[in-house]
mmCIF file of C-alpha atoms in Angstrom:
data_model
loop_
_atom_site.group_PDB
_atom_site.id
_atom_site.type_symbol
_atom_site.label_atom_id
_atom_site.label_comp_id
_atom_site.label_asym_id
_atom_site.label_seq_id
_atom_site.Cartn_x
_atom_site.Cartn_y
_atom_site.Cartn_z
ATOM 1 C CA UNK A 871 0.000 0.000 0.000
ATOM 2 C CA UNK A 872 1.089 3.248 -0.926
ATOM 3 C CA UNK A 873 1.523 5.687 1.967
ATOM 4 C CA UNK A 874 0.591 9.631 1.240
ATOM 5 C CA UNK A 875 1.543 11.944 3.720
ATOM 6 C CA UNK A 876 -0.839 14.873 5.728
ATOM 7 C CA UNK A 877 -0.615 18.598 5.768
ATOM 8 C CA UNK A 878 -2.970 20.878 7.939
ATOM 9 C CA UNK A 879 -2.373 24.254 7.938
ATOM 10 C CA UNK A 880 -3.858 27.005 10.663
ATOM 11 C CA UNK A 881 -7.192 25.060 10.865
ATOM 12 C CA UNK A 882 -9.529 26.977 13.266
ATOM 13 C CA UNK A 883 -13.025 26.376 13.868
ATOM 14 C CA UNK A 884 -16.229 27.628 15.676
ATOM 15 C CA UNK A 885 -19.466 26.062 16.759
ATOM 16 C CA UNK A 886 -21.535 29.421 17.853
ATOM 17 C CA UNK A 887 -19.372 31.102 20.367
ATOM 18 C CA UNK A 888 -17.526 28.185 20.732
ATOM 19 C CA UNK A 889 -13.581 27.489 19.464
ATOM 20 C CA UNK A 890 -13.229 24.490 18.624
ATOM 21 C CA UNK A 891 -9.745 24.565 17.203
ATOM 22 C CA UNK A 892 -7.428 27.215 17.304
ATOM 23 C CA UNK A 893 -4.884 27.697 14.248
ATOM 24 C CA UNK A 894 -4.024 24.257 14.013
ATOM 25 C CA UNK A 895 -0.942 23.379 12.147
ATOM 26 C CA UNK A 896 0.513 19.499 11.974
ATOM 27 C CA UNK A 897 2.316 17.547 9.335
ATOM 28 C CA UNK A 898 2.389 13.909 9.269
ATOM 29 C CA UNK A 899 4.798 11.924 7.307
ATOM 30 C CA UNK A 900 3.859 9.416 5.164
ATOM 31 C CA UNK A 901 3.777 5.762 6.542
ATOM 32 C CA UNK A 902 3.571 7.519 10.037
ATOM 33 C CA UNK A 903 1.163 6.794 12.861
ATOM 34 C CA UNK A 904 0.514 10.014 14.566
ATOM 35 C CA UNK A 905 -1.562 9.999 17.666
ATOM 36 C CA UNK A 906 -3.881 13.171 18.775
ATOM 37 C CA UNK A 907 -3.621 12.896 22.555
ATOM 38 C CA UNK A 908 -5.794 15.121 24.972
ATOM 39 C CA UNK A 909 -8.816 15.589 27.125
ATOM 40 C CA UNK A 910 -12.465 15.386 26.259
ATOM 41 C CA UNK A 911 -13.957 18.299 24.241
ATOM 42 C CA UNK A 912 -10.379 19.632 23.587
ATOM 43 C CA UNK A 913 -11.687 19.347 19.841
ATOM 44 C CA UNK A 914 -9.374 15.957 18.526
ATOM 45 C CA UNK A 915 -12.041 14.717 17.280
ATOM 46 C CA UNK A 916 -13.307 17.234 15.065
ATOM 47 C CA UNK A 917 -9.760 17.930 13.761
ATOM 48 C CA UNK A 918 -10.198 14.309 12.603
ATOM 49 C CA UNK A 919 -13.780 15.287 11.163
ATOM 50 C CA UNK A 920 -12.172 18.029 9.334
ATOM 51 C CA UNK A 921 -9.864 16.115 7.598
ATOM 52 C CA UNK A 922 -12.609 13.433 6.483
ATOM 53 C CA UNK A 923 -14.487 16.265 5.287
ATOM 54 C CA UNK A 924 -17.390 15.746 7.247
ATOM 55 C CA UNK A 925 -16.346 19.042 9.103
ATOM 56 C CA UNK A 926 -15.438 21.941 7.221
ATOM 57 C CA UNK A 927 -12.789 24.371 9.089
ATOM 58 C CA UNK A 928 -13.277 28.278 9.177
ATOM 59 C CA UNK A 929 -9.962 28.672 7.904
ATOM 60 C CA UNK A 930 -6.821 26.822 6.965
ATOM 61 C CA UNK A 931 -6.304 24.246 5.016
ATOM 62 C CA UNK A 932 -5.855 20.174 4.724
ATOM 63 C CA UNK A 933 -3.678 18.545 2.194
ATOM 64 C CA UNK A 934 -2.507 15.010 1.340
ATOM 65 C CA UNK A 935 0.703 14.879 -0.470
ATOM 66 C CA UNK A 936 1.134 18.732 -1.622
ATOM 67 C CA UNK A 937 -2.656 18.254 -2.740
ATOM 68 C CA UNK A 938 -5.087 20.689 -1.421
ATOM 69 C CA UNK A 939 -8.359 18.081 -0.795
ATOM 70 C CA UNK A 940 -9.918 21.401 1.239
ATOM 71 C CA UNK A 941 -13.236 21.044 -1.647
ATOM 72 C CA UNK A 942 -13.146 17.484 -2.647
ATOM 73 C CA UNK A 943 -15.633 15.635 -1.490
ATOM 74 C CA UNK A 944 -15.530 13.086 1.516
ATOM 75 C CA UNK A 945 -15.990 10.023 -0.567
ATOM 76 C CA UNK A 946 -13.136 10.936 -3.130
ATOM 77 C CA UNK A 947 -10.195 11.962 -0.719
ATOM 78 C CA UNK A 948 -9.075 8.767 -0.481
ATOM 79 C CA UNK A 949 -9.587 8.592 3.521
ATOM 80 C CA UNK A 950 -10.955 6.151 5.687
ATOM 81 C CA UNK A 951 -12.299 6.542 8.731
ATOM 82 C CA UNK A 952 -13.016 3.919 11.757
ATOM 83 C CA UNK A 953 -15.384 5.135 14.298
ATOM 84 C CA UNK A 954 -15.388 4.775 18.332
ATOM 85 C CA UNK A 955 -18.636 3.101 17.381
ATOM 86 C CA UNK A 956 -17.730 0.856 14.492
ATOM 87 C CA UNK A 957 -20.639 2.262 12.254
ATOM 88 C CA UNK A 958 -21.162 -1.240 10.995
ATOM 89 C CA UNK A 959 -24.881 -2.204 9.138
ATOM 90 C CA UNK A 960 -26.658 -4.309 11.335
ATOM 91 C CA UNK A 961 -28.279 -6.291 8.816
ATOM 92 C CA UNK A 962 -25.381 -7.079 6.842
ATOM 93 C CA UNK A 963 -23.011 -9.417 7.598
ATOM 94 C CA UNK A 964 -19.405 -9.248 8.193
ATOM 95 C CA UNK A 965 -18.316 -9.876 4.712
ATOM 96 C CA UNK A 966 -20.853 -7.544 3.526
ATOM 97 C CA UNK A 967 -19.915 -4.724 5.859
ATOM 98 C CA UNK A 968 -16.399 -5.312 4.765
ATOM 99 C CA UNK A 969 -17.437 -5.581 0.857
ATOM 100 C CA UNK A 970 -19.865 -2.107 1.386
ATOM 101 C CA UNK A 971 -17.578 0.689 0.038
ATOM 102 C CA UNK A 972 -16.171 -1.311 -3.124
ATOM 103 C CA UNK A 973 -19.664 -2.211 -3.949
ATOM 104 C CA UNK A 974 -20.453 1.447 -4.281
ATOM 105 C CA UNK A 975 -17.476 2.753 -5.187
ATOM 106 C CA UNK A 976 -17.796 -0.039 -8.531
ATOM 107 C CA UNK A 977 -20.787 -1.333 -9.685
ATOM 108 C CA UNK A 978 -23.307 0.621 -10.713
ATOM 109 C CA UNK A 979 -26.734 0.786 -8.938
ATOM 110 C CA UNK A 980 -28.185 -1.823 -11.819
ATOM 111 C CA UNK A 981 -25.076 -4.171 -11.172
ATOM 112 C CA UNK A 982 -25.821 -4.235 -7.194
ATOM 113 C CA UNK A 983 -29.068 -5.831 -7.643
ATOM 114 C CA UNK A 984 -29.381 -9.031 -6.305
ATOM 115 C CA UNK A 985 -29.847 -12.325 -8.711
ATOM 116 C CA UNK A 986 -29.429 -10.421 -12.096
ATOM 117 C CA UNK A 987 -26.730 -7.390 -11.011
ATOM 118 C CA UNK A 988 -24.421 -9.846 -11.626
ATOM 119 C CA UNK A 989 -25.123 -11.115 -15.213
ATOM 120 C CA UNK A 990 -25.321 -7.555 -16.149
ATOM 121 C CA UNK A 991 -22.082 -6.730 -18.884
ATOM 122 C CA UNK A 992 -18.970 -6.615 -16.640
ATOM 123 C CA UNK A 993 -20.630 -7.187 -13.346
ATOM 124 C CA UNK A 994 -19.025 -10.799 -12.853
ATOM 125 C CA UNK A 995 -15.429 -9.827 -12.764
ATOM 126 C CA UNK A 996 -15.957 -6.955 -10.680
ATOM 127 C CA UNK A 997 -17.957 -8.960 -7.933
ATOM 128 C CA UNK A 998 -14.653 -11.626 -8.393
ATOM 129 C CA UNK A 999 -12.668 -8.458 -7.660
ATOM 130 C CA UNK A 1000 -14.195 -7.754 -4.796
ATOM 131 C CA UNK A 1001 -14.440 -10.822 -3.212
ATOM 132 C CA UNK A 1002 -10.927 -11.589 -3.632
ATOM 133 C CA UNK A 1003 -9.865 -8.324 -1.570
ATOM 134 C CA UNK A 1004 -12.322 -8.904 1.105
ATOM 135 C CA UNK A 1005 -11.426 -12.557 1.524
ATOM 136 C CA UNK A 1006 -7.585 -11.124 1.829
ATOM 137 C CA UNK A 1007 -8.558 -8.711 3.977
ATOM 138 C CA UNK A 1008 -10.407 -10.662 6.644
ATOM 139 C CA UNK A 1009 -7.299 -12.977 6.296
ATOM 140 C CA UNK A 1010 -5.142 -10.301 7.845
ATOM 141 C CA UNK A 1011 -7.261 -9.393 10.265
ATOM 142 C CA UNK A 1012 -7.674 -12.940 11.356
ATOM 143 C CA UNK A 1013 -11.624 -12.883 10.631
ATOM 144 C CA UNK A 1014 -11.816 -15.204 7.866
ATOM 145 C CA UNK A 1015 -14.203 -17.457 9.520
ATOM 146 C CA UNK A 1016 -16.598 -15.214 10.569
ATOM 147 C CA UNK A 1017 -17.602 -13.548 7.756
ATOM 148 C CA UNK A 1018 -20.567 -15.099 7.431
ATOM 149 C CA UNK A 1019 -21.950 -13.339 10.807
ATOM 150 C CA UNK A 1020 -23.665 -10.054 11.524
ATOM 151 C CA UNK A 1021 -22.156 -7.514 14.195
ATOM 152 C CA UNK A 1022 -24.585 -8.833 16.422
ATOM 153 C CA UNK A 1023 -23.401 -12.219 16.668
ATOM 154 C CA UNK A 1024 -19.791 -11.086 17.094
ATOM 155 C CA UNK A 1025 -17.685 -9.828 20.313
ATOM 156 C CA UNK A 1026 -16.594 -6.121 20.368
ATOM 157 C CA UNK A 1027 -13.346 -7.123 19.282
ATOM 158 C CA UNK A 1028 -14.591 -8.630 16.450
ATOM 159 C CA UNK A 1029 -16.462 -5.980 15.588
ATOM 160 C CA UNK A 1030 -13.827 -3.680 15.533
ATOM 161 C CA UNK A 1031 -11.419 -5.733 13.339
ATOM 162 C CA UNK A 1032 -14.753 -5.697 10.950
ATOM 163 C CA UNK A 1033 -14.387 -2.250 10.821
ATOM 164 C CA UNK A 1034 -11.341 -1.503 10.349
ATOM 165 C CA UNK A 1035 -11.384 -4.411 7.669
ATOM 166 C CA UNK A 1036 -13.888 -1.979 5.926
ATOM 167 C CA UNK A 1037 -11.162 0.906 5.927
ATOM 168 C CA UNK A 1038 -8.516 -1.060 4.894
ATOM 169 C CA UNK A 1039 -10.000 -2.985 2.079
ATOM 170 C CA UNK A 1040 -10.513 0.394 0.212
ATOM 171 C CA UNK A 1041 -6.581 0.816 0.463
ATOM 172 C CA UNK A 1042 -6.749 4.484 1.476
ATOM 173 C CA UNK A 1043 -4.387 6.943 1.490
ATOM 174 C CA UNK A 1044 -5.031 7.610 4.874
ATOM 175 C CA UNK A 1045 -6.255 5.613 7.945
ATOM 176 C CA UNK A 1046 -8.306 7.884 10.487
ATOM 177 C CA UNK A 1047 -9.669 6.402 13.814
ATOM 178 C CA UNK A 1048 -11.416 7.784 16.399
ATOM 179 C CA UNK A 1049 -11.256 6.185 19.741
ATOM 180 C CA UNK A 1050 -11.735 2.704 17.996
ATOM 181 C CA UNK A 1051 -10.568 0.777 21.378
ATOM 182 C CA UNK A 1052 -12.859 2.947 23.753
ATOM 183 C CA UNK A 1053 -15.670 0.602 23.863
ATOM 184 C CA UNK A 1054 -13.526 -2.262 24.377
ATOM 185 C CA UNK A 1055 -12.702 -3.953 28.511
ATOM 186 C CA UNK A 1056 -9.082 -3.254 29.403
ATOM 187 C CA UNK A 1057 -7.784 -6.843 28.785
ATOM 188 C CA UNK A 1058 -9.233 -6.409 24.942
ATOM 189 C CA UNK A 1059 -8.154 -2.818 24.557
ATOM 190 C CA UNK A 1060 -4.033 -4.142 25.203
ATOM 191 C CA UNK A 1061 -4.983 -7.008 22.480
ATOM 192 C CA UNK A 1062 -6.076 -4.916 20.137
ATOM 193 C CA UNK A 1063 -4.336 -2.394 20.768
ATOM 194 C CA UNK A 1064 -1.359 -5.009 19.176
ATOM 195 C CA UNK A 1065 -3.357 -5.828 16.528
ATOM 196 C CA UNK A 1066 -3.348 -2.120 15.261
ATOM 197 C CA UNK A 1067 0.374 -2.168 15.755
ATOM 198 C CA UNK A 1068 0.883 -4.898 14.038
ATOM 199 C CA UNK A 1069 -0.991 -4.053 10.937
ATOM 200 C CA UNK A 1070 0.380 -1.038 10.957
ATOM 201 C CA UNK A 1071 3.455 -2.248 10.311
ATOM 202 C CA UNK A 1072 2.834 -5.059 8.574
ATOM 203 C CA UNK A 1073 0.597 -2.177 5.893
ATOM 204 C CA UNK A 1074 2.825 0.699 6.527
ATOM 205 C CA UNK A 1075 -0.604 2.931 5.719
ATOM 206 C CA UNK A 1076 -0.004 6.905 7.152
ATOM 207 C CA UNK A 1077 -2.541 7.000 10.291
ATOM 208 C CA UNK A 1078 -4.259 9.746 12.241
ATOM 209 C CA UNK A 1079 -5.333 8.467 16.201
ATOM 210 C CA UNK A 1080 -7.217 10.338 18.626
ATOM 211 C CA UNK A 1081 -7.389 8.960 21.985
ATOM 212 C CA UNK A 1082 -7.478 10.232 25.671
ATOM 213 C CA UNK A 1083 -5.283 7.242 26.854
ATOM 214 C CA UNK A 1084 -2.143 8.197 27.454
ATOM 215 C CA UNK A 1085 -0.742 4.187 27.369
ATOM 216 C CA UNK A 1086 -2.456 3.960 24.270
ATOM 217 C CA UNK A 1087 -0.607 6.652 22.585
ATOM 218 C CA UNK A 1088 2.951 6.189 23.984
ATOM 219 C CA UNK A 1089 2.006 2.172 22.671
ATOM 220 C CA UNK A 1090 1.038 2.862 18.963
ATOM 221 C CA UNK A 1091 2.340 6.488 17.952
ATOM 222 C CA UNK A 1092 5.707 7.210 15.979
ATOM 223 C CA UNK A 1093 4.895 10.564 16.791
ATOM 224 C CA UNK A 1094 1.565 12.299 19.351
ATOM 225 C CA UNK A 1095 0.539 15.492 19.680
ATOM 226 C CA UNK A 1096 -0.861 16.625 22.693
ATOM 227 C CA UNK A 1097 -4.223 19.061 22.569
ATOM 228 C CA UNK A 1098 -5.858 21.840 25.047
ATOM 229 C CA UNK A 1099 -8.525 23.486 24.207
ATOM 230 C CA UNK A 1100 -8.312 23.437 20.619
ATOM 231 C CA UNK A 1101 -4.637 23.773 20.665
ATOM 232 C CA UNK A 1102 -1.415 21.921 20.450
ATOM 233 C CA UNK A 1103 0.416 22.042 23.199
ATOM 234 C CA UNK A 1104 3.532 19.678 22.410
ATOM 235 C CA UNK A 1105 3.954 17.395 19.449
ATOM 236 C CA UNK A 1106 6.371 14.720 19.456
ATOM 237 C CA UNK A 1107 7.282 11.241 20.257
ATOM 238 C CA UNK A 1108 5.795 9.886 23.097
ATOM 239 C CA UNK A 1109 9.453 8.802 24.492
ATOM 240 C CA UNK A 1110 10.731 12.341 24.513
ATOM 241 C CA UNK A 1111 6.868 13.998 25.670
ATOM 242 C CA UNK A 1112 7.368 12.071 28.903
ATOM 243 C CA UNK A 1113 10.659 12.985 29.589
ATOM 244 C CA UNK A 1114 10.299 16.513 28.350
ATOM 245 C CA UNK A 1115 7.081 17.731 28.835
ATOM 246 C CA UNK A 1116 6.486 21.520 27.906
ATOM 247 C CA UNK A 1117 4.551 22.794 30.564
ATOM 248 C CA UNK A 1118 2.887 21.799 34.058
ATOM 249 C CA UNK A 1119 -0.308 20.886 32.469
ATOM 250 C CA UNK A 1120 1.326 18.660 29.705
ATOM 251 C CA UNK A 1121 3.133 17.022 32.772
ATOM 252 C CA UNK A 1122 -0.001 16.399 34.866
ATOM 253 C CA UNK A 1123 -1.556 15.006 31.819
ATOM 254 C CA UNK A 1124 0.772 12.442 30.836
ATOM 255 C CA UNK A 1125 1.551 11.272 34.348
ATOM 256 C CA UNK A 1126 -1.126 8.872 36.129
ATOM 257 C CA UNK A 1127 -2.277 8.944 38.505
ATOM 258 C CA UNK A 1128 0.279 10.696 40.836
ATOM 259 C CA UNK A 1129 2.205 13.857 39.772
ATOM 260 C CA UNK A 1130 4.412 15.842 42.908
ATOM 261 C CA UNK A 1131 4.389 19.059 42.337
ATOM 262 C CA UNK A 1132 6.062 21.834 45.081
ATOM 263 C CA UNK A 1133 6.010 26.004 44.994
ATOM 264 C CA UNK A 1134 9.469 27.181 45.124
ATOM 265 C CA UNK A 1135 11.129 30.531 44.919
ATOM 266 C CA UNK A 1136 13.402 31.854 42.040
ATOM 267 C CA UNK A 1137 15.934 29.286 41.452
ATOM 268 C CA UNK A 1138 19.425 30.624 42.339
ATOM 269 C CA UNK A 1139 22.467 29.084 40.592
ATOM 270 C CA UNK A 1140 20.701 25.972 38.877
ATOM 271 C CA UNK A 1141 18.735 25.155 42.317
ATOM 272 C CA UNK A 1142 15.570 25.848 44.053
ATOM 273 C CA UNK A 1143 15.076 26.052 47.738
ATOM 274 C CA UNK A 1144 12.601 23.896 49.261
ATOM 275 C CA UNK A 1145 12.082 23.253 53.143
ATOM 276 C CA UNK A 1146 15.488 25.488 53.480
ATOM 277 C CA UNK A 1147 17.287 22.984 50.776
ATOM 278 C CA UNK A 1148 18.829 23.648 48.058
ATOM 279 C CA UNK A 1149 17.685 21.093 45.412
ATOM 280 C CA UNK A 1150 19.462 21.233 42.132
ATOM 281 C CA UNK A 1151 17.248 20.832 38.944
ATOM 282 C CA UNK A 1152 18.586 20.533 35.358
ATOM 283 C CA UNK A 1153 16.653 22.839 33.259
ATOM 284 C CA UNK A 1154 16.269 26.374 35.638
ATOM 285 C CA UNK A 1155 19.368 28.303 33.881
ATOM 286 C CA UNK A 1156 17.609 31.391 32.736
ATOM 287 C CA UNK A 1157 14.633 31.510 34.912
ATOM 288 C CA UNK A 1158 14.138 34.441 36.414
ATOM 289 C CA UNK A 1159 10.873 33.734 38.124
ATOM 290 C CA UNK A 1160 9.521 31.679 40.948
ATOM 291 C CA UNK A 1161 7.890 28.771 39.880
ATOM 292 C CA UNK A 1162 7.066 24.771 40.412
ATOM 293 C CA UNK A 1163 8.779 21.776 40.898
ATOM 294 C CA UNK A 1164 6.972 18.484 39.618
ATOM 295 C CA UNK A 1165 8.616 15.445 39.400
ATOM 296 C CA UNK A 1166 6.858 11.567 39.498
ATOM 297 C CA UNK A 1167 6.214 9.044 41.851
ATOM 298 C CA UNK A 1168 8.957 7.022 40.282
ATOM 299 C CA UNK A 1169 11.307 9.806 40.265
ATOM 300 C CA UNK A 1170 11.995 9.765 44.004
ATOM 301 C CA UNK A 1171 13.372 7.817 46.934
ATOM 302 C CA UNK A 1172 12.857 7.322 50.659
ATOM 303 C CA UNK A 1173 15.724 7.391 52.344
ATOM 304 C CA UNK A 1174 17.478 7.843 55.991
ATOM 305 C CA UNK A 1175 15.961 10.728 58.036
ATOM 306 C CA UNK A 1176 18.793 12.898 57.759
ATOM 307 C CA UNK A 1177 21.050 12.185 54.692
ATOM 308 C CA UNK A 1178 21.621 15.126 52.970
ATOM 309 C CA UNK A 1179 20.444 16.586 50.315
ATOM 310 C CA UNK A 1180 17.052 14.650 51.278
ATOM 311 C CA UNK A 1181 13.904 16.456 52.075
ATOM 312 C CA UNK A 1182 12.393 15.862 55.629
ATOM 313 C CA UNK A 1183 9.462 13.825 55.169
ATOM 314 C CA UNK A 1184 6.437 12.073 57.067
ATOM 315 C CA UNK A 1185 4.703 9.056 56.098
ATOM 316 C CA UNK A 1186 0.604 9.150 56.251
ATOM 317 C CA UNK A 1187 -0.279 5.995 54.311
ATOM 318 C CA UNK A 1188 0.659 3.375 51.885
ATOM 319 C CA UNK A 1189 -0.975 1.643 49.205
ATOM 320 C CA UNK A 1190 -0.036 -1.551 47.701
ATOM 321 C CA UNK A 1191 -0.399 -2.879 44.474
ATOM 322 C CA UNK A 1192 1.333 -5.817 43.252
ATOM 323 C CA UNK A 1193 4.897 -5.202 42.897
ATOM 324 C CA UNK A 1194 4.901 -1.690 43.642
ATOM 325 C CA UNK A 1195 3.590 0.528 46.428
ATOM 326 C CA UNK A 1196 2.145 4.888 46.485
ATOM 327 C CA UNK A 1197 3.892 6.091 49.975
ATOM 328 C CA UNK A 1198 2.141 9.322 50.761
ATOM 329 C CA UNK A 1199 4.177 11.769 52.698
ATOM 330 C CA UNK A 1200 4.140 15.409 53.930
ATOM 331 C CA UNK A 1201 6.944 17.482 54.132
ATOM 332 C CA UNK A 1202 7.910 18.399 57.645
ATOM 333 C CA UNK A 1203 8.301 22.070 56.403
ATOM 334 C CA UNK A 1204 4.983 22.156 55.353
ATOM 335 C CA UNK A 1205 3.988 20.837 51.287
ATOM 336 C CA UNK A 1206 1.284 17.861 51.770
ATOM 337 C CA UNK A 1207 0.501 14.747 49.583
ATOM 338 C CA UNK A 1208 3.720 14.130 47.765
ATOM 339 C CA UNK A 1209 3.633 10.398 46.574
ATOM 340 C CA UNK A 1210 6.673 8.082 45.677
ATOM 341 C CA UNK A 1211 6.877 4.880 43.965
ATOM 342 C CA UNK A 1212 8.949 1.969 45.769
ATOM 343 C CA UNK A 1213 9.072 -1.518 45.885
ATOM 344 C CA UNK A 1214 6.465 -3.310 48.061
ATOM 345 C CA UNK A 1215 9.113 -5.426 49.834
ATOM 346 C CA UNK A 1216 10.615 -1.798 50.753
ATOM 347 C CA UNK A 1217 7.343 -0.411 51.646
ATOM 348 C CA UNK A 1218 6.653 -2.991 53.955
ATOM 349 C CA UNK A 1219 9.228 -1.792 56.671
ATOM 350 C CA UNK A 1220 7.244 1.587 56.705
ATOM 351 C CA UNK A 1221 4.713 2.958 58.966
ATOM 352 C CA UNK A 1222 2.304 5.786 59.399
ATOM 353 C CA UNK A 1223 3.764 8.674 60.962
ATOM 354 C CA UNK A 1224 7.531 7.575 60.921
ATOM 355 C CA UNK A 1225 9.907 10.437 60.120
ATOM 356 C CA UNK A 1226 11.934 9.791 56.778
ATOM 357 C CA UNK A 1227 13.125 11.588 53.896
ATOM 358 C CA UNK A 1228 12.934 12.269 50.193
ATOM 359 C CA UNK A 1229 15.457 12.109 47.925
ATOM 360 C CA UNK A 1230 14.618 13.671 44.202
ATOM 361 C CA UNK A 1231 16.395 12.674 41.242
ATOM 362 C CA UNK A 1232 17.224 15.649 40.060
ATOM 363 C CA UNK A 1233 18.136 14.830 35.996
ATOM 364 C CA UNK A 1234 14.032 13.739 36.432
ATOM 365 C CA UNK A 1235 12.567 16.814 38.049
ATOM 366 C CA UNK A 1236 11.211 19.495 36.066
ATOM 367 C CA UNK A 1237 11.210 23.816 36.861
ATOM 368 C CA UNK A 1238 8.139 25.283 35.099
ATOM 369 C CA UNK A 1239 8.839 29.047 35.941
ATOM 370 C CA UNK A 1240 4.845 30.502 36.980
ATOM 371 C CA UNK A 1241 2.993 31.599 33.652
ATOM 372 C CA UNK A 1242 4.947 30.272 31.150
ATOM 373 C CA UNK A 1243 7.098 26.986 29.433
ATOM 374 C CA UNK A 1244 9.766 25.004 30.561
ATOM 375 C CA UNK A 1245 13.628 26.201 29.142
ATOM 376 C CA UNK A 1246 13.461 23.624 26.553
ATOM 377 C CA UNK A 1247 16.337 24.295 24.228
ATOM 378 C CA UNK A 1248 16.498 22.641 21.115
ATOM 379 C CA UNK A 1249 13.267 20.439 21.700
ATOM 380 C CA UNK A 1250 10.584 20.298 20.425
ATOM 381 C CA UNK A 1251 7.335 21.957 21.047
ATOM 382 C CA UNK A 1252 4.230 22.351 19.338
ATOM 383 C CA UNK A 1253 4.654 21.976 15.448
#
């Protein structure tokens, strides 16, 4: 399959006194899977309407390969589009659902009668045509045997690889999917969640995601880019959004479910002051304003009341799960309901109220100065 690559340029849009989107601008490469990340009602998924054209923007512009497709209709921009809802006909079967857009995309209203469409001049080789890529398909997508059932009589896995059997038969230029795994339990979502990966790259087709799941992104996406209200905030991949995230709100977004996060003053040769220590954090040259310190669970330890460097702490509870424990702590200076990550074996030799202290890794803390973006130099941003 030939992958075509995606240009949108300054797309805005309005419903009433609403905005939607705010000069939206994002290029994806062709053969890439890029993932739009955020919050509901931060407008992903009419970005991804937009570029189906079943939304039209108030201005910009949406191109596939240097093409402008901004007035060509939905059905000839070679797009296709899997929906958190699967859109499949009810009455049809599975083969038929997958067969739907090539029979009216290529035989003519006459030749997709039943009983004579088919003796009808070049009908016969069309419907061979057609059953020989949906066959194919449903052989990738492992459904070969079910074809013969309706969406009713199939799981919601099943019904998904139905639908995106319908999009890929076509063999678009581009894949769009919005929240196709929501519906799905958690033990499906991961299993399907490697089917998409696989075909992916098994297909190589150029794919626009939305989801609000930030494992789901980081799992699938070459590339994701992360939307507020109608706005990209960051866009890039998902290995360097965690460890780089632009802002607070980026941070809080893509960390679950715990993020620490601690007021400090203006940071004075490359540290901050917290508790009457001087904690030194990696990305603070330049700042000349007070700000917050964040850093994850994970990105901490407990260690001896007293070391230094190490933050005063006292424990108020512990939660277990699995191999890991949350130990929430207060600062003895005064910040509450800090949370770090340890082993449960470790965990175990805590109680409530002991004194401790917290030891941050400072190459994994963050300094986002108050009203504005972290000192990123040379990294990347919105795009």
């Amino acid at each position: 399959m030939a992958s075509h690559g995606l240009d949108i340029q300054s797309v805005s849009k309005r419903f009433g006194d609403v905005e939607v989107l705010s000069d939206i601008s994002l290029s994806v490469r062709a053969g890439e899977f890029v993932t739009l990340l955020g919050p509901s009602g931060c407008g992903k998924s009419t970005l991804l309407r937009i570029v189906a054209g079943l939304e039209h923007p108030d201005t910009g512009s949406i191109g596939i390969d240097d093409r402008s497709i901004d007035h060509v209709a939905p059905k000839d921009r070679g797009v296709a589009f899997v929906f958190q809802n699967y859109a499949l006909y009810p009455h049809l079967t599975a083969y038929q659902n997958i067969a739907a857009p090539l029979v009216m995309r290529e035989l003519t209203a006459m030749q997709r009668l039943p009983f004579i469409g088919r003796r009808l001049p070049g009908a016969a080789s069309v419907h061979v045509s057609i059953d020989e890529r949906v066959r194919k398909t449903a052989d990738k997508l492992q459904i070969g045997s079910l074809l013969h059932r309706r969406p009713g009589e199939l799981s919601g896995g099943q019904r998904q690889r139905v639908a995106v059997g319908r999009a890929l038969v076509r063999a678009p230029q581009l894949f769009l999917m919005d929240e196709p795994l929501a519906n799905l339990d958690a033990g499906l979502r991961i299993h399907m969640r490697s089917e998409i990966a696989r075909l992916h790259q098994e297909i190589g087709a150029t794919t626009l995601f939305v989801t609000h799941d930030q494992a789901e992104a980081a799992a699938l996406s070459d590339r994701v880019a992360v939307i507020f209200g109608g706005r990209i905030r960051q866009f890039a991949a998902p290995q360097e959004l965690y460890r780089d995230p632009v802002d607070l709100e980026v941070a809080r977004f893509l960390t679950q479910p715990f993020l620490n996060v601690l007021e400090t003053p203006v940071p004075i040769a490359g540290r901050v002051t917290i508790g009457g220590l001087h904690v030194a954090v990696r990305d603070t040259e330049g700042a000349a304003k007070p700000g917050k310190l964040a850093f994850r669970p994970e990105h901490a330890t407990l260690v001896a009341a007293g070391k230094p460097g190490a933050l005063p702490v006292i424990v108020k509870r512990i939660e277990h799960s699995g191999t890991d424990a949350h130990v929430f702590v207060d600062l003895q200076a005064g910040a509450t309901g800090l949370v770090v990550r340890i082993a449960s074996e470790e965990a175990s030799s805590l109680r409530p109220d002991a004194a401790t202290a917290l030891l941050i890794d400072s190459e994994r803390a963050w300094f986002f100065p108050n009203g504005g973006a972290r000192h990123l130099v040379g990294r990347a941003r919105a795009a």
